[in-house]
mmCIF file of C-alpha atoms in Angstrom:
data_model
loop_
_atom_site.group_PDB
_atom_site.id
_atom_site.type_symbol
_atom_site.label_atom_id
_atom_site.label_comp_id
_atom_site.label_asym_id
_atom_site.label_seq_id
_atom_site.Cartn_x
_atom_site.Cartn_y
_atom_site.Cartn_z
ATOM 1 C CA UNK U 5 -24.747 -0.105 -5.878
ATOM 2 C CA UNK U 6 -22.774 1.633 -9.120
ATOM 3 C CA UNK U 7 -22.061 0.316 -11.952
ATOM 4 C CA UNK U 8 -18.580 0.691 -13.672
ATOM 5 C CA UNK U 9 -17.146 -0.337 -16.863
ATOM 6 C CA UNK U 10 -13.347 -1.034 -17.388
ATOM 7 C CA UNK U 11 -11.489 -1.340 -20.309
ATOM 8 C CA UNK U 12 -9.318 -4.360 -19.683
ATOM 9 C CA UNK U 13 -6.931 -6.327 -21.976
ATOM 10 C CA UNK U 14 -8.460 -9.199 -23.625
ATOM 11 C CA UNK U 15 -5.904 -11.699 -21.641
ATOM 12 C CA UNK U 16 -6.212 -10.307 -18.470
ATOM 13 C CA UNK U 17 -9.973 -10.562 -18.521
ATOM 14 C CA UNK U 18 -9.155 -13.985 -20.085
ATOM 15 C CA UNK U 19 -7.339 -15.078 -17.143
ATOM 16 C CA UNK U 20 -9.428 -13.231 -14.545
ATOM 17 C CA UNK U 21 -12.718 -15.343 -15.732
ATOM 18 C CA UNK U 22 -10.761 -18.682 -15.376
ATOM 19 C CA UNK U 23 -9.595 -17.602 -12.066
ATOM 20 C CA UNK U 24 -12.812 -16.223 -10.812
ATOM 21 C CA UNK U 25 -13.902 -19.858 -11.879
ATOM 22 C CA UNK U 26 -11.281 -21.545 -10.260
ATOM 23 C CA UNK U 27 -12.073 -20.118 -6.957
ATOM 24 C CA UNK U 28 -16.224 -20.289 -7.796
ATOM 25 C CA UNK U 29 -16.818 -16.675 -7.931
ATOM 26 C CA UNK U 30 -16.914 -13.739 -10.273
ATOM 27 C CA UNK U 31 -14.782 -11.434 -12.393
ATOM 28 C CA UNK U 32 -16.747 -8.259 -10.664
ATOM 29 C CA UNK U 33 -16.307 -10.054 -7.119
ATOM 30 C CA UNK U 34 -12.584 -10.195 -7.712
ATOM 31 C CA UNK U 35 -12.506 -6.727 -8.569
ATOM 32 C CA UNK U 36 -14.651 -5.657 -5.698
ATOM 33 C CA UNK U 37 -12.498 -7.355 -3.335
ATOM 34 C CA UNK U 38 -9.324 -5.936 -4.715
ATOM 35 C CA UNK U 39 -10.742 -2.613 -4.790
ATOM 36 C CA UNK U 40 -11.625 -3.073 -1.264
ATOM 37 C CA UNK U 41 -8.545 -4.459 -0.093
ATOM 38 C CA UNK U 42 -6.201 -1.553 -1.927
ATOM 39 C CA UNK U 43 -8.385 1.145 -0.394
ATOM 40 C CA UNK U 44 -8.620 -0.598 3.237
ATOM 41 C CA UNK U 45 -4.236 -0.776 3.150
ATOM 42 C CA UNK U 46 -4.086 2.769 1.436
ATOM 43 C CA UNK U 47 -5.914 4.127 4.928
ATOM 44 C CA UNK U 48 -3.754 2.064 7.160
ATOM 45 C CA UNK U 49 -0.754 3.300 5.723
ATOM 46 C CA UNK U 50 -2.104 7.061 5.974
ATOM 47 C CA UNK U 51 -3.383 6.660 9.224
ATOM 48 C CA UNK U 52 -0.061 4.917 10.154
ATOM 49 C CA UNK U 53 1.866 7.890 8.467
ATOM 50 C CA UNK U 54 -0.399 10.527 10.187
ATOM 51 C CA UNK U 55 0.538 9.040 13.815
ATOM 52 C CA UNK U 56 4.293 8.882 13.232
ATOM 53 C CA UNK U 57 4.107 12.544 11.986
ATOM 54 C CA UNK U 58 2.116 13.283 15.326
ATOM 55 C CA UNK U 59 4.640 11.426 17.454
ATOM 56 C CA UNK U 60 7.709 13.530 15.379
ATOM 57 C CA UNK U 61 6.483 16.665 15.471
ATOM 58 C CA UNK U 62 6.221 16.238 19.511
ATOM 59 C CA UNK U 63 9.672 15.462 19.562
ATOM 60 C CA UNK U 64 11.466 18.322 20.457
ATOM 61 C CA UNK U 65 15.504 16.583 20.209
ATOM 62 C CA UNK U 66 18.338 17.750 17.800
ATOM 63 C CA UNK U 67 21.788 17.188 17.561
ATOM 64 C CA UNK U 68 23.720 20.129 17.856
ATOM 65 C CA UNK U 69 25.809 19.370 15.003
ATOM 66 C CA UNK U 70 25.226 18.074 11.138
ATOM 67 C CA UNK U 71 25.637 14.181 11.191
ATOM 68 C CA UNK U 72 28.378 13.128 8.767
ATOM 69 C CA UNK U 73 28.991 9.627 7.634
ATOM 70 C CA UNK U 74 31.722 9.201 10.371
ATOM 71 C CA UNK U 75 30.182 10.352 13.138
ATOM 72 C CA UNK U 76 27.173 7.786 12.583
ATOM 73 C CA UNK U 77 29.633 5.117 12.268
ATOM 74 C CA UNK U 78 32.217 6.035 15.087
ATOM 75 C CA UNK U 79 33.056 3.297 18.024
ATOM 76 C CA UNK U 80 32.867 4.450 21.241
#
């Protein structure tokens, strides 16, 4: 496992301890779970992105003319 040092605002740490101690953990597991959380939602939301591009690009509609702000909102 790595080690990593952070420069962190004397408050913030402050409050990070007495949370960590609040919930009866650590400082470094609170940052390992954030860490892990951020990059774990950061891939869903690529992955996520990456399908809707595939699903566009097969798509092969278009309107054959520029949409203006009336036509979108026109009654039938």
């Amino acid at each position: 496992m790595a080690n990593l040092t952070l420069a962190l605002d004397d408050a913030l740490l402050q409050r990070a301890r007495e949370a960590a101690l609040r919930d009866n953990t650590s400082v470094n597991a609170l940052v390992r779970e954030f860490l892990t959380r951020y990059v774990d939602a950061r891939s869903r939301r690529l992955e996520a992105l990456s399908r809707f591009e595939a699903v566009a690009s097969s798509c092969h509609s278009s309107s054959a003319e520029p949409w203006t702000r009336e036509s979108l909102h026109e009654r039938p």
